[in-house]
Amino acid sequence: MSAREALAEIASIPRDCGEPVFAEPWEARAFALAVHLNERGVFTWSEWADAFGANLKANTQAGEPGSYYEIWWQTLEEMGERHGLASAVERSHRSGEWQAAAARTPHGKPIEL
Amino acid sequence: MGKDHSHDHDHSHLDGMELKVRTLESLLVEKGYVDPGALDEIVETYETRVGPRNGAAVVAKAWSDPAYLDRLRENATAAIGELGFTGRQGEHMRIVENTPEIHNMVVCTLCSCYPWPVLGLPPVWYKSAPYRSRAVSEPEAVLAEFGVTLPEGKTIRVWDSTAEMRYLVIPERPAGTEDWSESQLAELVTRDSMIGTGLALLPDEVA
């Protein structure tokens, strides 16, 4: 499914004149990752919409709702686990590697693993 | 580098969502589930949607209204806020003005350090490792690749953005636009001219 079709399926995605808008760059990457994993056949878009919708609903009922794309991201991490792409343990390990890479990188140089 | 620009830390930080995105994305790329090129392509489709038009309005007003320019110099965050453009995280904005003697250029080591409220999402090249390192080490060569040749003797200043401070380049106002309105002037202001990898368009370059 193309990005355009994916957008049509999820009416709640924030947009302006029909196109999605992102408050911060990572939000666009989160959006692109979900669309891309669907294109690659990792999950169907209806599976995505169901999982995301359930998280959105649960989050809205909770006391302090997260932002739209924070919930999108939570769904992405869960889908990664469900389909065996990346486990919580792997993410925790990799997260530590990125933090260590940042700590040894002087400001002004790109952070690389 | 701007000599009055200081950091309160000597190494880089990754935090919050930026760290989470890098973490999962790097794992998925490494395992072959994600093609980074295809991902960039999807992002690029939408990167102009927030749009650099807000920034162009700020520059056009700065060119037309000396009192506004003074307010921008004094407190750019507040002056930009006057036009209704504010960041979600209260980033501090600062303007850097191009003059006949000085050309300013903006870079950042983290892709998140970009003035979104005025320029929209950063272009993919802004976040690329080559731009981030070469803008500092060989700015003339980078400018040449963008098709910009500066007059002999012009000084290039490179400003390194941080999570706390974002820069907006005010390009030089093109000659022959003395009687132009702000909305006409805004048409001359490109995104790249506000990052410093381009110049404002000339009157005969707009239809």
Coordinates of C-alpha atoms in Angstrom, one line a residue:
Chain A
M1 CA 0.0 0.0 0.0
S2 CA 1.4 3.4 -0.9
A3 CA 1.8 6.3 1.6
R4 CA -1.2 8.0 0.0
E5 CA -3.5 4.9 0.4
A6 CA -2.2 4.4 3.9
L7 CA -3.1 8.0 4.8
A8 CA -6.6 7.5 3.4
E9 CA -7.2 4.6 5.7
I10 CA -6.3 6.4 9.0
A11 CA -8.5 9.5 9.1
S12 CA -7.0 10.8 12.4
I13 CA -3.5 11.5 11.0
P14 CA -2.9 15.2 11.5
R15 CA -2.9 17.0 8.2
D16 CA -3.2 20.3 6.4
C17 CA -4.9 20.5 3.0
G18 CA -5.0 16.7 2.9
E19 CA -1.2 16.2 3.4
P20 CA 0.3 15.0 6.7
V21 CA 2.0 17.6 8.9
F22 CA 4.7 16.8 11.4
A23 CA 5.7 18.9 14.4
E24 CA 9.1 17.4 14.5
P25 CA 11.4 15.5 12.1
W26 CA 11.3 12.2 14.1
E27 CA 7.5 12.2 13.6
A28 CA 8.0 12.1 9.8
R29 CA 10.5 9.2 10.2
A30 CA 8.0 7.3 12.5
F31 CA 5.3 7.8 9.8
A32 CA 7.6 6.7 7.0
L33 CA 8.8 3.6 9.0
A34 CA 5.3 2.3 9.4
V35 CA 4.4 2.9 5.8
H36 CA 7.6 1.3 4.6
L37 CA 7.3 -1.8 6.8
N38 CA 3.8 -2.2 5.4
E39 CA 5.1 -1.8 1.8
R40 CA 7.6 -4.5 2.6
G41 CA 4.8 -6.9 3.7
V42 CA 5.8 -7.0 7.4
F43 CA 2.3 -6.2 8.4
T44 CA -0.9 -5.3 6.6
W45 CA -2.2 -1.8 7.0
S46 CA -5.4 -3.0 8.6
E47 CA -3.3 -4.8 11.3
W48 CA -1.4 -1.5 11.8
A49 CA -4.6 0.6 12.0
D50 CA -6.2 -1.8 14.5
A51 CA -3.1 -1.9 16.8
F52 CA -2.6 1.9 16.6
G53 CA -6.3 2.6 17.1
A54 CA -6.3 0.4 20.2
N55 CA -3.3 2.2 21.7
L56 CA -4.8 5.6 20.8
K57 CA -8.0 4.7 22.6
A58 CA -6.2 3.3 25.7
N59 CA -4.0 6.3 25.8
T60 CA -6.9 8.8 25.5
Q61 CA -8.6 7.1 28.5
A62 CA -5.4 7.3 30.6
G63 CA -4.7 10.4 32.7
E64 CA -1.9 12.0 30.7
P65 CA -2.3 11.2 27.0
G66 CA 0.9 11.1 25.0
S67 CA 1.2 12.9 21.7
Y68 CA -0.2 11.3 18.5
Y69 CA 3.2 10.3 17.2
E70 CA 4.4 9.1 20.6
I71 CA 1.6 6.6 20.5
W72 CA 2.4 5.8 16.8
W73 CA 5.9 5.1 17.9
Q74 CA 4.8 2.8 20.8
T75 CA 2.8 0.9 18.2
L76 CA 5.8 0.6 16.0
E77 CA 7.9 -0.9 18.8
E78 CA 5.2 -3.3 19.6
M79 CA 4.8 -4.4 16.0
G80 CA 8.6 -4.9 15.8
E81 CA 8.3 -7.3 18.7
R82 CA 5.2 -9.1 17.5
H83 CA 6.7 -9.8 14.1
G84 CA 10.1 -10.7 15.5
L85 CA 12.0 -7.7 14.0
A86 CA 13.5 -6.3 17.2
S87 CA 12.9 -7.3 20.8
A88 CA 12.8 -5.0 23.8
V89 CA 16.2 -6.4 24.9
E90 CA 17.8 -5.6 21.5
R91 CA 16.4 -2.1 21.6
S92 CA 17.6 -1.5 25.2
H93 CA 21.1 -2.8 24.2
R94 CA 21.2 -0.6 21.0
S95 CA 19.9 2.4 22.9
G96 CA 22.9 2.1 25.2
E97 CA 25.2 1.9 22.2
W98 CA 23.8 5.1 20.8
Q99 CA 24.1 6.9 24.1
A100 CA 27.7 5.8 24.4
A101 CA 28.4 6.9 20.8
A102 CA 26.9 10.4 21.6
A103 CA 29.0 10.7 24.7
R104 CA 32.3 10.1 22.9
T105 CA 31.3 12.3 19.9
P106 CA 32.4 15.9 20.3
H107 CA 29.7 18.4 19.4
G108 CA 30.2 19.4 15.7
K109 CA 30.8 15.8 14.6
P110 CA 28.1 13.4 13.4
I111 CA 27.2 10.7 15.8
E112 CA 27.9 7.2 14.4
L113 CA 27.8 3.8 16.0
Chain B
M1 CA 32.7 29.3 13.8
G2 CA 30.9 32.2 15.5
K3 CA 33.2 33.4 18.2
D4 CA 30.5 34.3 20.6
H5 CA 28.8 30.9 20.4
S6 CA 29.5 28.7 23.3
H7 CA 28.3 25.2 24.4
D8 CA 27.6 24.2 27.9
H9 CA 28.8 20.7 27.1
D10 CA 31.6 19.3 25.1
H11 CA 30.0 16.2 23.7
S12 CA 26.8 15.3 21.9
H13 CA 23.5 14.2 23.4
L14 CA 20.8 12.0 22.1
D15 CA 17.6 11.8 24.1
G16 CA 13.9 11.3 24.1
M17 CA 12.3 10.3 20.8
E18 CA 15.4 11.1 18.8
L19 CA 17.2 8.3 20.6
K20 CA 14.3 5.8 20.3
V21 CA 14.0 6.5 16.6
R22 CA 17.7 6.0 15.9
T23 CA 17.7 2.8 18.0
L24 CA 14.9 1.0 16.2
E25 CA 15.7 2.4 12.8
S26 CA 19.3 1.3 13.0
L27 CA 18.3 -2.2 14.1
L28 CA 15.8 -2.6 11.3
V29 CA 18.3 -1.3 8.7
E30 CA 21.0 -3.7 10.0
K31 CA 18.6 -6.7 9.8
G32 CA 17.5 -5.7 6.3
Y33 CA 13.9 -5.0 7.2
V34 CA 14.2 -1.4 6.1
D35 CA 15.9 0.2 3.1
P36 CA 17.2 3.6 4.3
G37 CA 16.9 5.1 0.8
A38 CA 13.2 4.2 0.5
L39 CA 12.6 5.6 4.0
D40 CA 14.3 8.9 3.0
E41 CA 12.1 9.0 -0.1
I42 CA 8.9 8.8 1.9
V43 CA 10.1 11.5 4.3
E44 CA 11.2 13.8 1.4
T45 CA 7.8 13.6 -0.1
Y46 CA 6.5 15.4 3.0
E47 CA 9.4 17.5 4.2
T48 CA 8.2 20.7 2.6
R49 CA 4.7 20.4 4.0
V50 CA 5.4 22.4 7.2
G51 CA 7.1 24.6 4.7
P52 CA 9.7 27.3 4.7
R53 CA 7.1 30.0 3.9
N54 CA 7.0 31.1 7.6
G55 CA 10.7 31.9 7.5
A56 CA 10.3 33.7 4.2
A57 CA 7.7 36.0 5.8
V58 CA 10.1 36.7 8.7
V59 CA 12.9 37.6 6.3
A60 CA 10.7 39.8 4.0
K61 CA 9.5 41.7 7.1
A62 CA 13.1 42.1 8.4
W63 CA 14.1 43.6 5.0
S64 CA 11.1 46.0 4.9
D65 CA 10.7 47.1 8.5
P66 CA 13.8 48.4 10.4
A67 CA 11.9 48.4 13.7
Y68 CA 11.1 44.7 13.2
L69 CA 14.7 43.9 12.3
D70 CA 15.8 45.5 15.6
R71 CA 13.3 43.4 17.5
L72 CA 14.7 40.3 15.7
R73 CA 18.2 41.2 16.7
E74 CA 17.2 41.8 20.3
N75 CA 15.0 38.7 20.8
A76 CA 14.4 36.6 17.6
T77 CA 12.2 34.1 19.4
A78 CA 9.8 36.8 20.5
A79 CA 9.9 38.7 17.2
I80 CA 9.2 35.5 15.2
G81 CA 6.4 34.7 17.7
E82 CA 4.8 38.0 16.8
L83 CA 4.0 36.5 13.4
G84 CA 2.4 33.5 15.1
F85 CA 5.3 31.1 14.5
T86 CA 6.3 29.4 17.8
G87 CA 8.0 26.1 18.5
R88 CA 6.5 23.4 20.7
Q89 CA 9.6 23.2 22.8
G90 CA 10.4 26.9 23.2
E91 CA 13.6 26.7 21.1
H92 CA 15.6 29.8 21.2
M93 CA 16.0 31.5 17.8
R94 CA 18.7 33.8 16.8
I95 CA 19.2 35.5 13.5
V96 CA 22.5 35.8 11.7
E97 CA 22.6 38.5 9.0
N98 CA 24.5 38.3 5.7
T99 CA 26.3 41.4 4.7
P100 CA 28.6 42.4 1.8
E101 CA 31.5 41.2 4.0
I102 CA 30.0 38.1 5.8
H103 CA 28.1 35.0 4.6
N104 CA 26.5 32.9 7.3
M105 CA 25.8 29.1 7.1
V106 CA 24.0 26.8 9.5
V107 CA 24.7 23.2 10.4
C108 CA 24.0 20.8 13.2
T109 CA 25.4 17.4 14.3
L110 CA 21.9 16.2 15.3
C111 CA 19.1 16.2 12.8
S112 CA 16.7 17.6 15.4
C113 CA 18.5 20.9 15.6
Y114 CA 16.7 22.8 12.9
P115 CA 14.3 25.8 13.2
W116 CA 11.1 23.8 12.3
P117 CA 8.6 26.6 13.2
V118 CA 10.1 28.8 10.4
L119 CA 11.7 26.3 8.0
G120 CA 9.6 23.2 8.3
L121 CA 11.2 19.7 8.2
P122 CA 15.0 19.6 7.5
P123 CA 15.9 18.4 4.0
V124 CA 17.6 15.0 3.9
W125 CA 21.0 16.5 2.9
Y126 CA 21.0 18.7 6.1
K127 CA 20.9 15.6 8.2
S128 CA 23.5 13.7 6.1
A129 CA 26.9 12.9 7.7
P130 CA 28.9 14.5 4.8
Y131 CA 27.1 17.9 5.1
R132 CA 27.3 17.9 8.9
S133 CA 31.1 17.4 8.9
R134 CA 32.1 19.2 5.7
A135 CA 30.0 22.4 6.4
V136 CA 32.5 23.0 9.2
S137 CA 35.7 21.7 7.6
E138 CA 35.3 23.0 4.0
P139 CA 32.3 25.4 3.8
E140 CA 33.5 26.9 0.4
A141 CA 33.5 23.5 -1.3
V142 CA 30.0 22.7 0.1
L143 CA 28.7 26.1 -1.1
A144 CA 30.2 25.4 -4.6
E145 CA 28.3 22.1 -4.7
F146 CA 25.1 24.1 -4.0
G147 CA 26.1 26.4 -6.9
V148 CA 27.0 29.3 -4.7
T149 CA 30.2 31.3 -5.4
L150 CA 30.9 34.2 -3.1
P151 CA 32.8 37.3 -4.0
E152 CA 36.6 37.1 -3.3
G153 CA 37.4 38.0 0.3
K154 CA 34.0 37.4 1.8
T155 CA 34.1 35.7 5.2
I156 CA 32.1 32.6 5.8
R157 CA 30.8 32.0 9.3
V158 CA 29.4 28.6 10.2
W159 CA 27.0 28.3 13.0
D160 CA 26.6 25.0 14.9
S161 CA 23.0 24.6 16.1
T162 CA 22.3 23.0 19.4
A163 CA 19.1 21.8 21.0
E164 CA 18.9 25.1 22.8
M165 CA 19.8 27.5 20.0
R166 CA 18.6 27.6 16.4
Y167 CA 19.8 30.0 13.7
L168 CA 17.9 31.7 10.9
V169 CA 20.1 33.3 8.2
I170 CA 18.8 36.6 6.9
P171 CA 20.1 36.7 3.3
E172 CA 21.1 39.9 1.7
R173 CA 18.2 41.8 0.1
P174 CA 18.7 41.7 -3.7
A175 CA 19.2 45.0 -5.5
G176 CA 16.4 46.4 -7.5
T177 CA 13.7 45.5 -5.0
E178 CA 13.5 48.8 -3.2
D179 CA 9.8 49.4 -4.0
W180 CA 8.7 45.7 -3.5
S181 CA 6.0 44.7 -1.0
E182 CA 6.6 42.2 1.8
S183 CA 4.7 39.5 0.0
Q184 CA 6.6 40.1 -3.3
L185 CA 9.9 40.0 -1.3
A186 CA 8.9 36.7 0.4
E187 CA 8.9 35.1 -3.0
L188 CA 12.6 35.7 -3.3
V189 CA 13.4 33.9 -0.1
T190 CA 14.2 30.3 -0.5
R191 CA 14.7 27.7 2.2
D192 CA 18.4 27.2 1.3
S193 CA 19.0 31.0 1.5
M194 CA 17.8 30.8 5.2
I195 CA 20.2 27.9 5.9
G196 CA 23.0 29.7 4.1
T197 CA 23.5 27.1 1.4
G198 CA 21.9 29.5 -1.1
L199 CA 21.3 33.2 -1.8
A200 CA 18.0 35.0 -2.1
L201 CA 16.6 34.9 -5.7
L202 CA 17.2 37.9 -8.0
P203 CA 14.1 39.8 -9.2
D204 CA 14.5 38.3 -12.7
E205 CA 14.6 34.8 -11.3
V206 CA 10.9 34.9 -10.2
A207 CA 8.1 34.9 -12.8

